[in-house]
Amino acid sequence: MASMANRVPAAFDRDYQMLIDGEWTGSSTGETLRCVDPFDLHEWAQIPAASAEDVDRAVAAARRAFDQDGWPQRTPQERAALLRKLADRIEAHCDELARMQVHENGKLMSEMFGGARAMVPHARYVAGLAENAMGHSVEALPGFTSYTVKEALGVVAAILPWNTPLGLLSWKLFPALAAGCTIVIKPSEVTSASTLRLAELCQEVGFPRGVVNVVTGHGQPTGAALANHPGVDKIAFTGSTGGGKAMMAASVHRVGRTTLELGGKSPNIVFADADLDDAIHGVMAGIFAATGQSCMAGSRVLVEASIHDAFVERLCAAAAKLKLGDPLAADTDMGPVACRNQYAKVQEYIAIGKAEGATLANPELADALPDTGLFVPPTIFTGVAPRSRLAQEEIFGPVCSVIRFEDEDDAVRIANDISLGLAAAAWTQNVGRAHRMVKRLRAGTVWINAYRVAHYTMPFGGFKESGLGRELGPDALDPYTETKSVWINNGAVRQSFGRKS
Ligand code: NAD
């Protein structure tokens, strides 16, 4: 791999500090970690690696802000106003926030910019949810006034992955703040600088001390210290399914609330009656957008037997046309994989696929990679056995497993025969089949003749081991609230117990 001059802007390449209790601070141990640009492997930025003691301070600050300083008692209008101010700050810094994430994880600038810009209406939408939140008045029993109120849940630990650092953070940060919770954020060690920059914008907006805190560092010890902390009321986690199980284990002894957004191995099903021009685009976007590093990646491509060979030929031809290169360049279709660990994992699965007897349909693309960075070609395996590791395990890279099916029942059986259930898609022009597939596919999101569409107004989350709970949509505040049932005796009912005297 050739070396080149550091292209990370000087303003990004600095010593960052964590935000704890309204103060900018380093790690108590002085330990740090670096960001690595996966396009040219240049190291940049100095990020504190928080100790358990730092995590303790952050949770104590969030606890005090919640329990004593009155953040949950602020009116929804006040909290919404701060969120709208944050939206304005993000709007003014979209390009910077997007560019920083590109230097952290190598995703395309076009995608990261769109994601940063989408946070602006998202924050305003959640502000509206705060203002419109309400309980129910219930006619339960004669003589009582009874109603429910939604109250802020408490201190939230938000633990995040590297693939969409700020977008996924906003799914947690906005509703937590809107509901009146306080938060301690632990971004991925791969993408901490952009989160610390967003925390700076939160500070400028004027959230009170201790309401927003960020600790940075690796899963061990930083993430684990946060997840296991007795002062945390709720874990909001996005990451691998293995990580999600660790979060459940960490919170079980305190009956801690959890929302888990986890891995996927989603089926993208192409029927012979589909518009195949559209389907090719949908399959390509499903697995090769974001270099396959998307929880909702359509990594299992199920193709009806009668069109299988012709479809695979078209898919390979389309993959060969993808331009791999600089994620900042407007004409790049696929950037590098985000980090060295992920690169090694993807290579390992390509070897597993070969060892399991699947056919690598386009091996020639491996000889035409850019000479810098962590590049993996758009890789297509055919003849993949539905129960093989290649077909069952999330790779999180540009590796597509093509599986042949005979008819609709066969497609549904293969699609659902897996422990994950984040998303699924079917390509068909038969309206009846489209509706049947919506009902039969076991996944949190189902697309018909589309892939990778999401919006902050629509709930997102997984069936089975792909997650627990839902984020986004009109109920986005619910996971950050507790419901309290209130009974008021109107005076007509005498409380009595036992024998009347
Ligand atoms: P990961 O599980 O390795 O790490 C996620 C976060 O958990 C990181 O901040 C990490 O430092 C932290 N962590 C790791 N071990 C920990 C521990 N023992 N205790 C506490 N924290 C710990 O995931 P990743 O590799 O960063 O991200 C990729 C994964 O995220 C993929 O599986 C992908 O499908 C998933 N993901 C899911 C969604 C969704 O909405 N369902 C969205 C994006 C990514």
XYZ file of C-alpha atoms and ligand atoms in Angstrom:
545
model
C 0.000 0.000 0.000
C 1.480 3.345 -1.019
C 1.731 6.138 1.544
C 0.514 9.680 0.999
C 0.456 12.962 2.902
C -1.974 13.240 5.807
C -5.156 14.700 4.312
C -7.143 14.976 7.544
C -7.909 18.686 8.091
C -5.766 20.221 10.853
C -8.916 21.295 12.708
C -9.877 17.623 13.144
C -6.388 16.384 14.018
C -6.152 17.563 17.632
C -6.303 16.435 21.245
C -9.934 15.790 22.162
C -11.355 15.771 25.643
C -14.311 13.972 27.153
C -17.375 15.786 28.433
C -18.072 14.954 32.076
C -20.337 17.106 34.241
C -20.071 20.069 31.895
C -16.248 20.050 31.935
C -13.785 18.985 29.248
C -11.421 16.427 30.689
C -8.787 13.836 29.778
C -8.624 10.301 31.123
C -7.612 9.920 34.776
C -4.890 7.502 33.640
C -3.665 9.756 30.816
C -4.239 6.916 28.340
C -5.308 7.788 24.823
C -6.267 6.156 21.548
C -6.005 7.354 17.935
C -8.369 7.554 14.964
C -7.163 5.857 11.766
C -8.345 6.977 8.325
C -9.086 3.640 6.608
C -8.444 5.125 3.151
C -4.775 5.929 3.738
C -4.172 4.454 7.216
C -2.960 7.765 8.625
C -3.435 8.093 12.362
C -5.038 11.288 13.547
C -6.544 12.825 16.699
C -5.780 11.941 20.289
C -8.806 10.541 22.156
C -8.908 9.905 25.919
C -9.281 6.255 26.929
C -11.554 6.495 29.972
C -10.946 4.441 33.102
C -13.668 2.967 35.326
C -13.092 5.964 37.601
C -13.885 8.384 34.743
C -17.037 6.411 33.969
C -17.982 6.653 37.641
C -17.696 10.446 37.531
C -19.778 10.648 34.359
C -22.559 8.477 35.779
C -22.509 10.435 39.062
C -22.903 13.679 37.084
C -25.788 12.268 35.044
C -27.395 10.946 38.252
C -27.146 14.334 39.975
C -28.505 16.155 36.909
C -31.442 13.755 36.879
C -32.127 13.326 40.603
C -31.340 16.796 41.988
C -30.851 19.465 39.340
C -34.316 19.325 37.850
C -33.742 18.362 34.208
C -36.742 15.969 34.174
C -38.892 18.702 35.775
C -38.174 21.205 33.003
C -41.222 21.645 30.809
C -41.321 19.675 27.567
C -41.307 23.039 25.777
C -37.987 23.996 27.378
C -36.390 20.692 26.459
C -37.820 20.905 22.939
C -36.425 24.418 22.537
C -32.920 23.176 23.388
C -33.277 20.302 20.931
C -34.314 22.741 18.210
C -31.247 24.860 18.996
C -29.134 21.726 18.680
C -30.776 21.049 15.290
C -29.710 24.540 14.187
C -26.105 23.937 15.318
C -25.991 20.577 13.520
C -27.390 22.213 10.382
C -24.575 24.762 10.460
C -21.955 21.990 10.868
C -23.295 19.192 8.603
C -20.342 19.212 6.258
C -17.802 19.132 9.095
C -19.605 16.359 10.993
C -19.964 14.277 7.825
C -16.327 14.766 6.794
C -15.062 13.766 10.232
C -17.002 10.524 10.109
C -15.581 9.775 6.639
C -12.053 10.114 8.035
C -13.043 7.791 10.879
C -14.856 4.965 9.088
C -14.318 5.436 5.343
C -17.991 5.598 4.408
C -18.859 7.753 1.406
C -19.138 11.498 1.959
C -22.427 11.491 0.035
C -23.942 9.036 2.510
C -22.429 10.624 5.628
C -23.511 14.112 4.524
C -27.068 12.915 3.881
C -27.052 11.270 7.300
C -25.786 14.395 9.079
C -28.368 16.541 7.304
C -31.165 14.121 8.236
C -30.353 14.670 11.918
C -31.686 18.229 11.605
C -35.376 17.464 10.842
C -35.073 14.406 13.072
C -34.170 16.559 16.105
C -37.060 18.915 15.295
C -39.462 15.978 14.931
C -38.423 14.591 18.337
C -38.808 18.068 19.856
C -42.399 17.944 18.609
C -42.896 14.539 20.197
C -41.795 15.965 23.553
C -44.325 18.773 23.283
C -47.112 16.399 22.308
C -46.368 13.660 24.844
C -49.370 12.792 26.964
C -50.804 10.118 29.200
C -54.364 8.773 29.179
C -57.378 9.639 31.230
C -59.202 6.376 31.981
C -62.753 5.778 33.301
C -61.679 2.759 35.325
C -63.854 2.504 38.475
C -66.710 4.588 39.887
C -65.578 7.134 42.482
C -62.050 7.438 41.155
C -60.264 9.758 38.820
C -57.639 7.645 37.115
C -55.008 8.598 34.601
C -51.520 7.745 33.446
C -48.458 9.963 33.185
C -45.214 9.290 31.361
C -42.139 10.135 33.398
C -38.499 10.266 32.387
C -36.779 6.926 32.952
C -33.505 8.131 34.437
C -29.827 7.858 33.487
C -29.215 6.359 30.046
C -25.991 4.676 28.935
C -25.792 4.944 25.134
C -23.201 2.557 23.683
C -22.585 2.817 19.952
C -20.912 1.172 16.946
C -18.711 2.719 14.267
C -20.724 2.318 11.108
C -23.050 5.328 11.434
C -21.697 7.051 14.534
C -23.754 10.229 14.747
C -26.912 9.029 13.018
C -27.266 6.094 15.394
C -26.376 8.284 18.362
C -29.182 10.675 17.421
C -31.680 7.787 17.602
C -30.898 7.649 21.343
C -29.723 11.135 22.267
C -32.717 13.067 20.899
C -35.508 11.003 22.521
C -33.562 10.603 25.781
C -33.178 14.388 26.121
C -36.725 15.054 24.942
C -38.134 12.674 27.553
C -36.136 14.288 30.375
C -33.446 11.634 30.796
C -29.756 12.365 31.267
C -27.185 10.457 29.252
C -23.658 9.052 29.276
C -22.508 8.282 25.730
C -19.778 5.742 24.889
C -19.017 5.942 21.162
C -17.063 3.255 19.335
C -13.297 3.504 19.822
C -13.092 3.760 15.993
C -15.303 6.852 15.726
C -14.994 8.908 18.905
C -13.830 12.258 17.507
C -17.090 13.013 15.682
C -19.110 12.233 18.836
C -16.910 14.547 20.916
C -17.425 17.259 18.291
C -21.201 16.776 18.557
C -20.850 17.026 22.345
C -19.166 20.403 21.821
C -22.250 21.533 19.900
C -24.468 20.279 22.761
C -22.402 22.398 25.156
C -22.752 25.481 22.944
C -26.519 25.015 22.924
C -26.598 25.135 26.712
C -27.790 21.786 27.997
C -27.348 21.967 31.779
C -24.288 20.424 33.462
C -24.342 16.656 33.620
C -27.265 16.204 31.212
C -25.010 15.130 28.306
C -21.758 13.310 29.121
C -19.362 11.478 26.805
C -16.755 8.923 27.849
C -14.462 7.486 25.185
C -12.456 4.287 25.119
C -12.557 0.617 24.206
C -15.299 -1.872 25.062
C -13.032 -3.048 27.877
C -12.725 -1.366 30.298
C -14.764 1.742 29.348
C -17.899 0.210 27.809
C -18.069 -2.580 30.355
C -17.672 -0.154 33.293
C -20.582 1.882 31.941
C -22.866 -1.060 31.139
C -22.310 -2.599 34.590
C -22.639 0.645 36.527
C -25.353 0.492 39.220
C -26.191 4.158 38.609
C -27.418 3.459 35.078
C -31.171 2.949 34.648
C -31.175 2.020 30.997
C -28.761 0.774 28.357
C -29.454 1.895 24.804
C -27.066 -0.219 22.728
C -26.384 -0.533 19.031
C -23.785 -3.080 18.023
C -23.188 -6.758 17.433
C -25.557 -9.446 18.658
C -22.770 -10.748 20.936
C -22.415 -7.262 22.413
C -26.176 -7.041 22.915
C -26.200 -10.269 24.900
C -23.420 -8.840 27.107
C -25.622 -5.763 27.697
C -28.552 -7.915 28.801
C -26.276 -9.847 31.151
C -24.863 -6.596 32.568
C -28.300 -5.180 33.332
C -30.085 -8.321 34.501
C -29.190 -8.027 38.203
C -30.711 -4.541 38.427
C -33.647 -5.373 36.109
C -32.212 -2.620 33.937
C -34.131 -1.408 30.914
C -32.456 -2.127 27.582
C -33.026 -1.248 23.974
C -30.845 -3.313 21.666
C -30.259 -2.685 17.956
C -28.151 -5.626 16.838
C -26.844 -7.521 13.851
C -28.570 -8.719 10.718
C -28.242 -11.223 7.896
C -31.157 -10.018 5.883
C -32.707 -11.857 2.936
C -33.193 -9.921 -0.308
C -35.503 -12.161 -2.347
C -35.765 -11.889 -6.125
C -38.715 -13.642 -7.747
C -38.788 -14.419 -11.447
C -41.757 -12.052 -11.835
C -39.761 -9.026 -10.552
C -38.695 -6.037 -12.587
C -35.146 -7.338 -12.845
C -33.583 -3.970 -13.712
C -34.898 -2.599 -10.419
C -34.013 -5.762 -8.540
C -30.368 -5.630 -9.661
C -30.092 -2.083 -8.293
C -31.840 -3.087 -5.072
C -29.577 -6.077 -4.550
C -26.444 -4.013 -5.290
C -27.508 -1.235 -2.898
C -28.529 -3.815 -0.312
C -25.113 -5.402 -0.016
C -22.528 -3.038 -1.480
C -23.702 0.372 -0.201
C -21.643 1.402 2.831
C -19.203 -1.343 1.781
C -21.690 -3.811 3.243
C -21.156 -2.374 6.724
C -24.792 -1.810 7.384
C -26.889 -3.628 9.972
C -29.666 -3.913 7.401
C -27.370 -5.173 4.604
C -29.132 -7.563 2.239
C -26.349 -10.090 2.578
C -28.402 -13.180 1.663
C -29.611 -12.818 -1.923
C -32.271 -15.431 -2.627
C -32.900 -15.878 -6.356
C -35.643 -17.975 -7.975
C -34.134 -20.960 -9.833
C -35.546 -20.047 -13.267
C -33.665 -16.725 -13.385
C -30.730 -17.610 -11.121
C -27.903 -17.957 -13.638
C -28.849 -14.930 -15.740
C -29.327 -12.827 -12.596
C -25.939 -13.800 -11.171
C -24.306 -12.895 -14.489
C -25.892 -9.432 -14.390
C -24.970 -9.009 -10.730
C -21.312 -9.822 -11.399
C -21.275 -7.417 -14.360
C -22.765 -4.640 -12.216
C -20.300 -5.314 -9.378
C -17.391 -5.113 -11.830
C -18.471 -1.576 -12.742
C -18.339 -0.260 -9.166
C -15.604 2.296 -8.603
C -13.656 1.689 -5.404
C -11.660 4.602 -4.082
C -11.520 7.756 -2.019
C -14.735 8.021 0.029
C -14.530 11.805 -0.235
C -14.642 11.709 -4.075
C -18.059 12.232 -5.631
C -17.593 9.460 -8.215
C -16.633 6.704 -5.739
C -19.178 3.897 -5.338
C -17.483 1.954 -2.543
C -14.996 3.062 0.084
C -12.690 0.942 2.230
C -13.706 -1.210 5.171
C -13.706 0.871 8.370
C -10.867 -0.568 10.431
C -8.194 -3.257 10.525
C -10.223 -5.592 12.773
C -13.166 -5.455 10.412
C -10.901 -5.992 7.388
C -9.457 -9.122 9.008
C -12.958 -10.376 9.855
C -14.183 -9.944 6.272
C -11.104 -11.741 4.879
C -11.697 -14.553 7.350
C -15.286 -15.017 6.127
C -14.175 -15.045 2.486
C -11.830 -17.898 3.423
C -14.667 -19.625 5.339
C -16.921 -19.365 2.261
C -14.299 -21.002 0.067
C -13.634 -23.710 2.655
C -17.370 -24.442 2.912
C -17.494 -25.096 -0.826
C -19.318 -21.985 -2.026
C -18.222 -20.648 -5.430
C -16.545 -17.249 -5.579
C -18.227 -15.873 -8.704
C -15.982 -12.840 -9.308
C -12.466 -13.605 -8.017
C -10.878 -11.348 -10.640
C -11.998 -8.199 -8.778
C -9.503 -8.927 -5.994
C -6.691 -8.061 -8.453
C -7.986 -4.577 -9.213
C -8.046 -2.814 -5.841
C -6.834 0.734 -5.078
C -3.265 0.637 -3.787
C -4.019 2.397 -0.501
C -6.401 1.520 2.295
C -8.485 -1.351 3.611
C -10.242 -2.294 0.382
C -12.259 -5.458 -0.183
C -13.816 -6.006 -3.624
C -17.587 -6.446 -4.024
C -17.550 -10.198 -3.464
C -20.252 -12.559 -4.758
C -20.539 -16.173 -3.630
C -22.940 -18.553 -5.367
C -23.990 -22.068 -4.451
C -24.131 -21.013 -0.812
C -25.744 -23.630 1.439
C -28.533 -21.952 3.448
C -27.279 -23.373 6.768
C -23.572 -22.686 6.134
C -21.708 -20.118 8.236
C -21.427 -17.894 5.147
C -25.239 -17.779 4.975
C -25.999 -17.648 8.694
C -23.432 -15.293 10.266
C -23.196 -11.537 9.897
C -20.000 -10.565 8.055
C -20.544 -6.793 7.946
C -18.642 -6.318 4.713
C -19.214 -6.347 0.925
C -19.803 -10.094 0.710
C -22.983 -11.366 -0.865
C -24.233 -14.948 -0.512
C -26.477 -15.984 -3.397
C -28.899 -18.811 -2.598
C -31.149 -20.471 -5.180
C -34.811 -21.212 -4.318
C -37.561 -23.147 -6.086
C -40.827 -21.400 -5.175
C -42.433 -18.977 -2.701
C -42.645 -21.489 0.162
C -39.014 -22.427 -0.339
C -37.986 -18.745 -0.317
C -39.883 -18.067 2.922
C -38.461 -21.169 4.577
C -34.859 -20.214 3.721
C -35.406 -16.543 4.586
C -36.764 -17.291 8.069
C -34.435 -20.171 8.921
C -31.966 -18.025 10.871
C -31.605 -16.612 14.383
C -31.608 -12.998 13.120
C -34.496 -10.883 11.822
C -33.586 -7.256 11.257
C -34.864 -6.665 7.721
C -36.048 -8.464 4.588
C -37.077 -7.548 1.047
C -38.959 -9.176 -1.793
C -38.893 -8.176 -5.459
C -42.070 -9.134 -7.310
C -44.714 -7.532 -9.510
C -47.419 -9.835 -8.175
C -49.471 -7.777 -5.698
C -50.866 -10.800 -3.894
C -47.394 -12.266 -3.437
C -46.115 -8.909 -2.160
C -48.740 -8.881 0.599
C -48.118 -12.524 1.439
C -44.387 -11.885 1.778
C -44.966 -8.940 4.127
C -46.897 -11.264 6.428
C -44.605 -14.265 6.155
C -41.157 -12.698 6.553
C -39.979 -12.591 10.187
C -38.163 -9.262 10.311
C -38.539 -5.820 11.888
C -38.578 -4.083 8.497
C -39.915 -5.524 5.243
C -39.497 -3.761 1.919
C -41.320 -4.632 -1.284
C -39.475 -3.598 -4.456
C -37.116 -1.440 -2.405
C -34.137 -1.818 -0.099
C -32.327 0.208 2.555
C -35.080 2.802 2.978
C -35.447 4.265 6.471
C -36.793 7.474 7.983
C -37.030 8.947 11.466
C -40.839 8.783 11.333
C -40.818 4.973 10.954
C -39.909 2.591 13.808
C -36.759 0.509 13.378
C -35.632 -2.608 15.214
C -35.204 -6.320 14.990
C -37.070 -9.585 15.459
C -35.308 -12.482 17.179
C -31.615 -11.922 17.994
C -31.488 -8.736 15.903
C -32.677 -6.678 18.821
C -35.056 -5.711 21.562
C -37.471 -2.787 21.342
C -37.837 -0.163 18.639
C -36.226 3.202 17.968
C -37.529 6.110 15.841
C -41.146 6.725 14.832
C -43.988 8.354 16.752
C -43.292 6.207 19.858
C -39.579 7.048 19.998
C -39.876 8.549 23.505
C -41.496 5.447 25.025
C -38.237 3.545 25.711
C -37.050 6.586 27.701
C -40.120 6.847 29.925
C -41.893 4.953 32.671
C -45.679 4.918 32.817
C -47.176 5.857 36.173
C -50.793 4.936 36.946
C -52.551 7.443 39.206
C -55.735 6.729 41.248
C -57.469 9.590 43.035
C -60.343 8.772 45.340
C -62.994 11.399 44.690
C -64.302 11.002 48.260
C -67.204 8.738 47.428
C -65.296 5.560 48.150
C -64.396 4.571 51.764
C -61.232 2.490 51.987
C -62.090 -0.627 54.000
C -60.435 -3.872 54.903
C -61.537 -6.874 56.916
C -64.688 -7.181 59.072
C -66.745 -4.058 59.447
C -66.866 -2.820 63.099
P -19.591 -4.110 18.792
O -20.676 -4.904 19.425
O -18.256 -4.728 18.645
O -19.348 -2.749 19.594
C -20.398 -1.826 19.844
C -20.027 -0.954 21.027
O -19.956 -1.754 22.205
C -18.669 -0.261 20.913
O -18.763 1.039 21.452
C -17.769 -1.127 21.778
O -16.654 -0.435 22.296
C -18.726 -1.525 22.875
N -18.374 -2.753 23.589
C -17.720 -3.827 23.140
N -17.615 -4.737 24.118
C -18.238 -4.241 25.207
C -18.480 -4.716 26.539
N -18.056 -5.888 26.946
N -19.183 -3.932 27.368
C -19.645 -2.726 26.959
N -19.420 -2.217 25.742
C -18.725 -2.969 24.870
O -20.156 -3.640 17.359
P -19.373 -2.825 16.226
O -18.395 -3.750 15.551
O -18.894 -1.531 16.759
O -20.580 -2.499 15.210
C -21.020 -3.380 14.244
C -22.249 -4.123 14.706
O -23.299 -3.197 14.999
C -22.829 -5.048 13.642
O -23.186 -6.266 14.247
C -24.059 -4.321 13.166
O -25.065 -5.133 12.607
C -24.512 -3.654 14.410
N -25.397 -2.530 14.095
C -26.753 -2.665 14.337
C -27.623 -1.636 13.986
C -29.104 -1.754 14.219
O -29.794 -0.722 14.205
N -29.654 -2.939 14.444
C -27.117 -0.466 13.414
C -25.741 -0.372 13.183
C -24.894 -1.410 13.544
